mmCIF file with all atom_site columns, C-alpha atoms in Angstrom:
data_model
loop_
_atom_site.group_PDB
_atom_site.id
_atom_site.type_symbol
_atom_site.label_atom_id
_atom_site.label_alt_id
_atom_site.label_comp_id
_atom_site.label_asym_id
_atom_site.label_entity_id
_atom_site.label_seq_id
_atom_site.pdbx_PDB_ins_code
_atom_site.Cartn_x
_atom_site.Cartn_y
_atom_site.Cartn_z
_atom_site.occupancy
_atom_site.B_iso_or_equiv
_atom_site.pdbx_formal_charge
_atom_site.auth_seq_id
_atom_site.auth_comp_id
_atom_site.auth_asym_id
_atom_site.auth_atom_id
_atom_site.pdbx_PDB_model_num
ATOM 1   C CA . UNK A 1 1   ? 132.821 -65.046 128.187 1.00 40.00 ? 199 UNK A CA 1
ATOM 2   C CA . UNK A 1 2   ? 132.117 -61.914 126.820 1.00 57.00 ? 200 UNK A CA 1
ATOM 3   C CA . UNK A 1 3   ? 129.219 -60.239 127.155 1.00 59.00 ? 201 UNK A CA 1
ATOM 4   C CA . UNK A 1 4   ? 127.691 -57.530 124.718 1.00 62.00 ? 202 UNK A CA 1
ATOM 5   C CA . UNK A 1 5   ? 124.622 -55.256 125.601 1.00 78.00 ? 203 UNK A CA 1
ATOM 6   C CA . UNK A 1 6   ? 121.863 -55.889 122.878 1.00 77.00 ? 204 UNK A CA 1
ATOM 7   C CA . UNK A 1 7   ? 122.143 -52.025 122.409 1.00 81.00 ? 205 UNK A CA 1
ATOM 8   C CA . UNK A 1 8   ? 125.546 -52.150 121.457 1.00 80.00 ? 206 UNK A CA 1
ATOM 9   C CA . UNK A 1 9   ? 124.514 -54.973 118.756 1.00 83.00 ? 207 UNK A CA 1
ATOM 10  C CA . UNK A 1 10  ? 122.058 -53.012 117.464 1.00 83.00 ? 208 UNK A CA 1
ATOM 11  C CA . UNK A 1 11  ? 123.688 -49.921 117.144 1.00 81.00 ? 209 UNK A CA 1
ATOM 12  C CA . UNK A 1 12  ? 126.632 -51.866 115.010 1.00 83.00 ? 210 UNK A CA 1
ATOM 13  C CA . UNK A 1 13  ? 124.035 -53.242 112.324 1.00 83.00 ? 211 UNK A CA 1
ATOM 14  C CA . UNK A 1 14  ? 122.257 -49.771 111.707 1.00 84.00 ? 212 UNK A CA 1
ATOM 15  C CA . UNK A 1 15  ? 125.837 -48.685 111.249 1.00 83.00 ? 213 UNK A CA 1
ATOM 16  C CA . UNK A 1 16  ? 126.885 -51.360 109.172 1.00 81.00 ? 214 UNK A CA 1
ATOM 17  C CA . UNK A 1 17  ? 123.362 -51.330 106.760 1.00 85.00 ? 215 UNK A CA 1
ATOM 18  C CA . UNK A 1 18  ? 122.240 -47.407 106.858 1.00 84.00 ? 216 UNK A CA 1
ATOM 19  C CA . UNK A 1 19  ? 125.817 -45.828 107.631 1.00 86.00 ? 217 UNK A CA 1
ATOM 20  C CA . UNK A 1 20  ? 124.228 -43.640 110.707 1.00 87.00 ? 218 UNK A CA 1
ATOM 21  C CA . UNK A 1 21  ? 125.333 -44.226 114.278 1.00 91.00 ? 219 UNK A CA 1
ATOM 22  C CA . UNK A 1 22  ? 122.569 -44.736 116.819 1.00 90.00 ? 220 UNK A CA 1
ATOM 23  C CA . UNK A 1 23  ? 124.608 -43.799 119.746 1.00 90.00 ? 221 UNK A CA 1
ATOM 24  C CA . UNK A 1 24  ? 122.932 -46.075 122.416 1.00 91.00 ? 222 UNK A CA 1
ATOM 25  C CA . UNK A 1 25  ? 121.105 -44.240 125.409 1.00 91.00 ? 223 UNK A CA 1
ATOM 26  C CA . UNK A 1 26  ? 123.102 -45.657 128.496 1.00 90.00 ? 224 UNK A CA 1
ATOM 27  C CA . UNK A 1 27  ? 126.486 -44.622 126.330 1.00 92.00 ? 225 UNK A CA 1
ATOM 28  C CA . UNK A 1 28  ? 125.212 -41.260 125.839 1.00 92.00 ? 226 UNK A CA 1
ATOM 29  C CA . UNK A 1 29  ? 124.676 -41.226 129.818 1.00 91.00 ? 227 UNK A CA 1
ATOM 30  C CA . UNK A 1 30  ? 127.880 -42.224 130.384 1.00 92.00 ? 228 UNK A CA 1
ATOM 31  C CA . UNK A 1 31  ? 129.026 -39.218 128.306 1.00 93.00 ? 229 UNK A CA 1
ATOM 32  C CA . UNK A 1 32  ? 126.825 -36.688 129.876 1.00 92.00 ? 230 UNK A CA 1
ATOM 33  C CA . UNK A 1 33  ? 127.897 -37.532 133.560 1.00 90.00 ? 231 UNK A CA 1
ATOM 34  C CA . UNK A 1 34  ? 131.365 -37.162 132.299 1.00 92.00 ? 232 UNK A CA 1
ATOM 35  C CA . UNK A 1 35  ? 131.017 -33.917 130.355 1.00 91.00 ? 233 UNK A CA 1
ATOM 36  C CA . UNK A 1 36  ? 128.915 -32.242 133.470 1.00 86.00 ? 234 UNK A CA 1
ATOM 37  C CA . UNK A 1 37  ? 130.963 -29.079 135.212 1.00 81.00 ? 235 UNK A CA 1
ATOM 38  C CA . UNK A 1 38  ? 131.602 -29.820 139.239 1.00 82.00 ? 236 UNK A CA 1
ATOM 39  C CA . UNK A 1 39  ? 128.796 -28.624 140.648 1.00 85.00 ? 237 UNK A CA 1
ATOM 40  C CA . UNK A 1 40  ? 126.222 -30.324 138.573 1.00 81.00 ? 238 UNK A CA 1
ATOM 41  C CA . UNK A 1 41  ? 127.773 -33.538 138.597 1.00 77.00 ? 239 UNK A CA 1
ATOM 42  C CA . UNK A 1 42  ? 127.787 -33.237 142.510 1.00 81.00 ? 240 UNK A CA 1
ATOM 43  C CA . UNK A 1 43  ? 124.027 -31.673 142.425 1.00 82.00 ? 241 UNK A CA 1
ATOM 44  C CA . UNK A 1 44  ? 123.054 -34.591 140.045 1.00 74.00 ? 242 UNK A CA 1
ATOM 45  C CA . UNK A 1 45  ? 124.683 -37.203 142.660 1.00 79.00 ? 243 UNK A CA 1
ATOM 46  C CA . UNK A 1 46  ? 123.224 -35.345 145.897 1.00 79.00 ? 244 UNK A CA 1
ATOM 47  C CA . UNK A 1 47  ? 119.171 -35.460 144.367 1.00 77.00 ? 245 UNK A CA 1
ATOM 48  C CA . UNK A 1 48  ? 120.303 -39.422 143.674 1.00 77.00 ? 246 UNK A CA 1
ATOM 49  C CA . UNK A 1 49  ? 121.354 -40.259 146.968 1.00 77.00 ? 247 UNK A CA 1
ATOM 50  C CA . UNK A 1 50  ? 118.792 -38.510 148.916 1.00 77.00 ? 248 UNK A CA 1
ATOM 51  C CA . UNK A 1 51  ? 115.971 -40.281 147.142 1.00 72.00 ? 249 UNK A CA 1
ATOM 52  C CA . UNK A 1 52  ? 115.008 -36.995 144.855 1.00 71.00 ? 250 UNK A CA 1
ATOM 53  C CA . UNK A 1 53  ? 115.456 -39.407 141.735 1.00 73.00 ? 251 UNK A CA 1
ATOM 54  C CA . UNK A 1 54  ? 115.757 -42.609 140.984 1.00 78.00 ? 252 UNK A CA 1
ATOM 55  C CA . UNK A 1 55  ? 118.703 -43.576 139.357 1.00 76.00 ? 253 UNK A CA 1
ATOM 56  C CA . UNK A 1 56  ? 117.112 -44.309 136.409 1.00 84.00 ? 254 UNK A CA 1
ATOM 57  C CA . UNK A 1 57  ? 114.920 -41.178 136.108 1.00 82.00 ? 255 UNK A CA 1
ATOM 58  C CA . UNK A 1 58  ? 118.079 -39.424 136.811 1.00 80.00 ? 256 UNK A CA 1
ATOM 59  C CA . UNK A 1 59  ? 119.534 -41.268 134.357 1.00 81.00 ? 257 UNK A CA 1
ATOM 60  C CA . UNK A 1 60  ? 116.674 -40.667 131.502 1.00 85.00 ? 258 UNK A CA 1
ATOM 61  C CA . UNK A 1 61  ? 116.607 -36.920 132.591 1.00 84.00 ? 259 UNK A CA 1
ATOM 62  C CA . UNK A 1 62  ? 120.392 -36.388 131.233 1.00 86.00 ? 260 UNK A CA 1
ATOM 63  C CA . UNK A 1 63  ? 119.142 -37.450 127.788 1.00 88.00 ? 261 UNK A CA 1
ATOM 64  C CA . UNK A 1 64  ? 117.153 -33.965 127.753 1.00 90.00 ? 262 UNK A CA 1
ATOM 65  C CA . UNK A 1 65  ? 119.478 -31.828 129.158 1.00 91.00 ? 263 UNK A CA 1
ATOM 66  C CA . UNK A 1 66  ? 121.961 -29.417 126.325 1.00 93.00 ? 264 UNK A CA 1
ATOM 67  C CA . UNK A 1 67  ? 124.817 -30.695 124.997 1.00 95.00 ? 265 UNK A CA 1
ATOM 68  C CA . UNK A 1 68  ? 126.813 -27.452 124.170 1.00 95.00 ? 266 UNK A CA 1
ATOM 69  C CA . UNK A 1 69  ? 130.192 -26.233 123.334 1.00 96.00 ? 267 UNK A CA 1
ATOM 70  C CA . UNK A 1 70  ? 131.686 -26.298 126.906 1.00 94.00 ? 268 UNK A CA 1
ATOM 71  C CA . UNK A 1 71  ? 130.610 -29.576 127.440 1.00 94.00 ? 269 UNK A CA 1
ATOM 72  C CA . UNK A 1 72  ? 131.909 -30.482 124.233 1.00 96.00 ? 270 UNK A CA 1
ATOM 73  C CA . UNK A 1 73  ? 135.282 -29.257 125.275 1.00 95.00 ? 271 UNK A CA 1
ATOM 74  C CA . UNK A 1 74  ? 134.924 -30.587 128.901 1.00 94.00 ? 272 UNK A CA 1
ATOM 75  C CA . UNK A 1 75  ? 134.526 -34.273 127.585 1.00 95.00 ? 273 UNK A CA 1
ATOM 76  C CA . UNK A 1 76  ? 137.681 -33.863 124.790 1.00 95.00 ? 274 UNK A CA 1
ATOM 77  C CA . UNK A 1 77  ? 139.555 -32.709 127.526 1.00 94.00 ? 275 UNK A CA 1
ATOM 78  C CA . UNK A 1 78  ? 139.009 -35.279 130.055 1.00 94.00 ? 276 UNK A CA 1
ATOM 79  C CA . UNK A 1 79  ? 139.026 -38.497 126.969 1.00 95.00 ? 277 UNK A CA 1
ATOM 80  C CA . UNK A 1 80  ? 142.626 -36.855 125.946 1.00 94.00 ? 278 UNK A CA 1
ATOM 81  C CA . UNK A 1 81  ? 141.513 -35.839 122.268 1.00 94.00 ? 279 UNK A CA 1
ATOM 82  C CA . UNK A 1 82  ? 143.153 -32.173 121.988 1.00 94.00 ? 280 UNK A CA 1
ATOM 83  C CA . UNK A 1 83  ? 146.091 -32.669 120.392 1.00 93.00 ? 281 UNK A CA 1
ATOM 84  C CA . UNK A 1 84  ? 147.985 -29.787 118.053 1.00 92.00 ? 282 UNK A CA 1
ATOM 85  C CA . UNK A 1 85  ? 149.475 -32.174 115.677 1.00 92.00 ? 283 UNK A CA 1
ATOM 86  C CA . UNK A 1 86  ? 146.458 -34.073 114.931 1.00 88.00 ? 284 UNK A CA 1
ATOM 87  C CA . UNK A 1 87  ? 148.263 -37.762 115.693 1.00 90.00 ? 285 UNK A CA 1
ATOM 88  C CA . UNK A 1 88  ? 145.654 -39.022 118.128 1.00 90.00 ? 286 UNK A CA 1
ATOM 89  C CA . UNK A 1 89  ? 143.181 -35.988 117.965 1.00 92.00 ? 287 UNK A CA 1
ATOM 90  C CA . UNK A 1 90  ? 142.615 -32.493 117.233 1.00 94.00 ? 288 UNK A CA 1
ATOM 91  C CA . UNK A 1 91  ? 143.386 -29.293 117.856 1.00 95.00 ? 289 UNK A CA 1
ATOM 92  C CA . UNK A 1 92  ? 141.189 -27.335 120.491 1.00 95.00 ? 290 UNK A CA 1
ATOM 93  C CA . UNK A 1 93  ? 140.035 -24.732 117.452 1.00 95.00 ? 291 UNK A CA 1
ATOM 94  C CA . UNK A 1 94  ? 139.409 -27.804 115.077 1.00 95.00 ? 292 UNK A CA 1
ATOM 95  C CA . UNK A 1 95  ? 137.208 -29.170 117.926 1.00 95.00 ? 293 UNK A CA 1
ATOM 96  C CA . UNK A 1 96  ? 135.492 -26.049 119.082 1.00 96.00 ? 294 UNK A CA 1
ATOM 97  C CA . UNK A 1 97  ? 134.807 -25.428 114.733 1.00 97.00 ? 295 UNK A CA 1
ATOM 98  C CA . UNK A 1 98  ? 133.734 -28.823 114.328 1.00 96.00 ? 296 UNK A CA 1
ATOM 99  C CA . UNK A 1 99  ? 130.794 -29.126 117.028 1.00 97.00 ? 297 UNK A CA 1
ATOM 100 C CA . UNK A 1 100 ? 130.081 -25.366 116.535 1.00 97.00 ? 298 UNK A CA 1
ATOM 101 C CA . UNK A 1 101 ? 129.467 -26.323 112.238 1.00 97.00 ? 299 UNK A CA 1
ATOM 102 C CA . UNK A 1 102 ? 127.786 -29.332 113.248 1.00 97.00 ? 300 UNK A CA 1
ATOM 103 C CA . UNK A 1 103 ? 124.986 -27.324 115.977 1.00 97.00 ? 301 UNK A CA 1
ATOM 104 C CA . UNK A 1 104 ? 124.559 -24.652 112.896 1.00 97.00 ? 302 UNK A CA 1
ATOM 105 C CA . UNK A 1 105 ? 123.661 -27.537 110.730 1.00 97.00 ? 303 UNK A CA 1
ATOM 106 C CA . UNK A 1 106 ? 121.374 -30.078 112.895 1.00 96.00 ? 304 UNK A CA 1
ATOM 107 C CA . UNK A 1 107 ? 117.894 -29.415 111.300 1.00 95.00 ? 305 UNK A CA 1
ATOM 108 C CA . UNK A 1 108 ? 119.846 -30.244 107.668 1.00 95.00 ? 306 UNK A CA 1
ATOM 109 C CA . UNK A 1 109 ? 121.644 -33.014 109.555 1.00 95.00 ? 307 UNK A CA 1
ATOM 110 C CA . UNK A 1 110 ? 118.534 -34.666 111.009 1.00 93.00 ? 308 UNK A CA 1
ATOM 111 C CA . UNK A 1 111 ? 116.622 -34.483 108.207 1.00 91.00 ? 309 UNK A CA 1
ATOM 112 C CA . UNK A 1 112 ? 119.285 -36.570 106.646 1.00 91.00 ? 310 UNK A CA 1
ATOM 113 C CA . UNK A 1 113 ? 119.244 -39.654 109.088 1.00 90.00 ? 311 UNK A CA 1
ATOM 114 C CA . UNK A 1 114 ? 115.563 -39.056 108.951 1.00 89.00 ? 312 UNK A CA 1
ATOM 115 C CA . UNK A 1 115 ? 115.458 -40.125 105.418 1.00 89.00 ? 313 UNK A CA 1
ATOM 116 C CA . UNK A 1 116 ? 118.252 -42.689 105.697 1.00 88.00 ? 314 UNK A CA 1
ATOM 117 C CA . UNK A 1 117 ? 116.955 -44.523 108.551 1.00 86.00 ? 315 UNK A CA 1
ATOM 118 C CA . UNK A 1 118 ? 113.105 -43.977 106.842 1.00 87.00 ? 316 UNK A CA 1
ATOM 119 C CA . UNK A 1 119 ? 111.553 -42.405 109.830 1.00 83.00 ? 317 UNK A CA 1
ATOM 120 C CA . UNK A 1 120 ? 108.057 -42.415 109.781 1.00 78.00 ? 318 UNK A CA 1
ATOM 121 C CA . UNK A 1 121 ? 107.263 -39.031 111.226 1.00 71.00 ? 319 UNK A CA 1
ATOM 122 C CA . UNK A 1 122 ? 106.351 -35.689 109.681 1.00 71.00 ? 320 UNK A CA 1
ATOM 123 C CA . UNK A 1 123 ? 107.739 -34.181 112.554 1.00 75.00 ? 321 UNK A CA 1
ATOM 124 C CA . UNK A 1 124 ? 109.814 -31.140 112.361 1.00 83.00 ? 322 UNK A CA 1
ATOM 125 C CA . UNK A 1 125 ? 113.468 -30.447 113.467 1.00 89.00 ? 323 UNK A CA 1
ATOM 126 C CA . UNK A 1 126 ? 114.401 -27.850 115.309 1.00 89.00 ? 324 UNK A CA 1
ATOM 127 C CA . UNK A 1 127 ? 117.408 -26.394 116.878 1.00 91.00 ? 325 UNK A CA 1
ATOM 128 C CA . UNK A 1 128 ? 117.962 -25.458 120.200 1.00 93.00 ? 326 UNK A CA 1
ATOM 129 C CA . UNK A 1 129 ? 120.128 -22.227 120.770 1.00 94.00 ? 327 UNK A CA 1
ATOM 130 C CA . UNK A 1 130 ? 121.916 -24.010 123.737 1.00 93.00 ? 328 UNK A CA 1
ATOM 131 C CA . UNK A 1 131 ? 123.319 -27.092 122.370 1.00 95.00 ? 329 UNK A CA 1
ATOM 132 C CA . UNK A 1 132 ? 122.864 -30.235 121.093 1.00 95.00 ? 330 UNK A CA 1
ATOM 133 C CA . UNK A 1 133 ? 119.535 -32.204 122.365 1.00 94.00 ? 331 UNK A CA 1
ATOM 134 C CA . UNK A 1 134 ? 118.889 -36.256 122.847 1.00 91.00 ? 332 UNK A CA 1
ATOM 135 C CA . UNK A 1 135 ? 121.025 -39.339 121.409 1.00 91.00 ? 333 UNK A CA 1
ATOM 136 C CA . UNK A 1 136 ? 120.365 -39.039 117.712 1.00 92.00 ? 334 UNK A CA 1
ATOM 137 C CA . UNK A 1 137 ? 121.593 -34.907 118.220 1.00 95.00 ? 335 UNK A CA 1
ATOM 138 C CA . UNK A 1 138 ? 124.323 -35.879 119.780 1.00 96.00 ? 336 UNK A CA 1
ATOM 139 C CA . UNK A 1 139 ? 124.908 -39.300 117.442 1.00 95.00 ? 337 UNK A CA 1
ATOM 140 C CA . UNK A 1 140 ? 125.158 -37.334 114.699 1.00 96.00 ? 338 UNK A CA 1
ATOM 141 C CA . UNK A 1 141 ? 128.201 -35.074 116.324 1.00 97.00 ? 339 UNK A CA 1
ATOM 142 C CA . UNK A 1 142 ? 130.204 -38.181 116.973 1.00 96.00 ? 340 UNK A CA 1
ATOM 143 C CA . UNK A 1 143 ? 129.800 -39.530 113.890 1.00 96.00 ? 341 UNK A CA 1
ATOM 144 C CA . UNK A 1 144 ? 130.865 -36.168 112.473 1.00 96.00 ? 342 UNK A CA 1
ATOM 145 C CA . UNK A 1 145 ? 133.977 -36.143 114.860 1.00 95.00 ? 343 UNK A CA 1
ATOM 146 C CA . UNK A 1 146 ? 134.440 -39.729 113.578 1.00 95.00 ? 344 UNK A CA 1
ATOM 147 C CA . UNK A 1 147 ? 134.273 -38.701 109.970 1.00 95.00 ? 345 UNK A CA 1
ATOM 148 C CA . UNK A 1 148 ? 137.500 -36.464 110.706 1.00 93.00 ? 346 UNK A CA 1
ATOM 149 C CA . UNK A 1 149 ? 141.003 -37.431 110.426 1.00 87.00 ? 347 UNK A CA 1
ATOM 150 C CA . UNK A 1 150 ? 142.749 -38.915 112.836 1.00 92.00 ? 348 UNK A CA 1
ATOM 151 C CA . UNK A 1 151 ? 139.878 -40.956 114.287 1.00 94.00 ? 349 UNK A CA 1
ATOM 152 C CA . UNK A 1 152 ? 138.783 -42.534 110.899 1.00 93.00 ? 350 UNK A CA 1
ATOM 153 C CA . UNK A 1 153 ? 142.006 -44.267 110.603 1.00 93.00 ? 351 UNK A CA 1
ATOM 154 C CA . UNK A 1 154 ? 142.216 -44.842 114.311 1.00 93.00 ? 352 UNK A CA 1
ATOM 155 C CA . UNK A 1 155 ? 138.648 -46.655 115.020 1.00 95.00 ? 353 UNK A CA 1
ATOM 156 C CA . UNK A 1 156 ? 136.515 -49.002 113.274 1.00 94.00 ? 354 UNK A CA 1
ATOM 157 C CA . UNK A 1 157 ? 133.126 -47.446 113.854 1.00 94.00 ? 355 UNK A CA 1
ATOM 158 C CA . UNK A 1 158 ? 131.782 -44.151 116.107 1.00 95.00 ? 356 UNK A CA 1
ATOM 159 C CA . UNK A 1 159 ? 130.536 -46.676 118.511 1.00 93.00 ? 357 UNK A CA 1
ATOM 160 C CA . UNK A 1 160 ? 134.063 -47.764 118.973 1.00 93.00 ? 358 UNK A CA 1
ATOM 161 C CA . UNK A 1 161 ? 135.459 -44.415 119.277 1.00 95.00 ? 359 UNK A CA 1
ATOM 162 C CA . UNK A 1 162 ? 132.874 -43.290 122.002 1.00 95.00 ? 360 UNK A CA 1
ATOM 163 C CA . UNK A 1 163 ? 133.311 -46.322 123.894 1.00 93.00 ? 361 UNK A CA 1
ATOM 164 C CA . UNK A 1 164 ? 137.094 -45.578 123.918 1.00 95.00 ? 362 UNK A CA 1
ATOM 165 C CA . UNK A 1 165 ? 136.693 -42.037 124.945 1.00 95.00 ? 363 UNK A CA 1
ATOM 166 C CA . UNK A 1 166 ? 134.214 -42.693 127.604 1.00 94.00 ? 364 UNK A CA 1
ATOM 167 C CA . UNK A 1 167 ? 136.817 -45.363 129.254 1.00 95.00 ? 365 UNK A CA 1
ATOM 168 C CA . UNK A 1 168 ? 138.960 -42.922 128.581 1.00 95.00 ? 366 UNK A CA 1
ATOM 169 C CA . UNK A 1 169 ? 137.612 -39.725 130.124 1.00 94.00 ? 367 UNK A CA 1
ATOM 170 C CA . UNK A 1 170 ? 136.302 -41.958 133.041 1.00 93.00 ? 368 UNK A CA 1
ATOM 171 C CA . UNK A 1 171 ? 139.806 -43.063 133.795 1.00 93.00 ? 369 UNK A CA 1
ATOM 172 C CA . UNK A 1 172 ? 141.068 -39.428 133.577 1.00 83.00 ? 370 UNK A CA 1
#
């Protein structure tokens, strides 16, 4: 029997009603272990094992940390989505243009699911200089990427896609 995280269930109806994909928070911690350089991802496993953090603060501490460009690259890299002919992914330029637009435009961008998803909050966006920040940052980049040919005709939803390059990446 197959069993679904209510996350995961979740995410697929906001998709399905408002059109804007709620990237779950233990997917987007999947992504940012995977995306982290060498030496992080051992210091990050190190303060873990000898009791600095527990896994789950360790865990919830990834969802604060930047989200740049060379993470960006480092996760396309390792999920086997750079591709020059544009068959099963993108070109490294087409990647590196796409997160780099997407950054430039968050404050516009969040705004935008703000009013879709009828957030409550008179809060203000802002962007930081050194990436992308939290799930719904980084929700709105994959649903960007998802937006873009091949993947659109390849996957059914973001969710899907992300899911695939996570398995992906963490097989690599």
């Amino acid at each position: 029997l197959m069993m679904v995280a209510l996350d995961y269930i979740i995410t697929s109806l906001i998709w399905h009603r408002q059109g804007q994909f709620e990237v779950p928070e233990s997917l987007v911690v999947e992504l940012m272990k995977l995306c982290m350089n060498d030496d992080a991802a051992k210091e990050w496993a190190r303060t873990v094992s000898e009791g600095g953090l527990s896994v789950e603060a360790a865990n919830r501490s990834l969802l604060t940390k930047s989200f740049g460009l060379n993470e960006w690259t480092r996760i396309a890299h390792r999920a086997g989505i750079i591709d020059a002919s544009s068959q099963k992914g993108l070109p490294y330029g087409a990647l590196q243009s796409l997160f780099q637009r997407t950054h430039r435009e968050i404050v516009k961008l969040m705004e935008a699911r703000a009013a879709a998803l009828k957030w409550r909050s008179g809060q203000e966006f802002t962007r930081d200089d050194t990436g992308l920040i939290g799930r719904n940052e980084l929700g709105i980049l994959l649903q960007t990427f998802w937006q873009t040919l091949p993947f659109k005709a390849l996957y059914p939803s973001p969710l899907h896609m992300t899911v695939r390059f996570v398995a992906a990446a963490a097989s690599a």
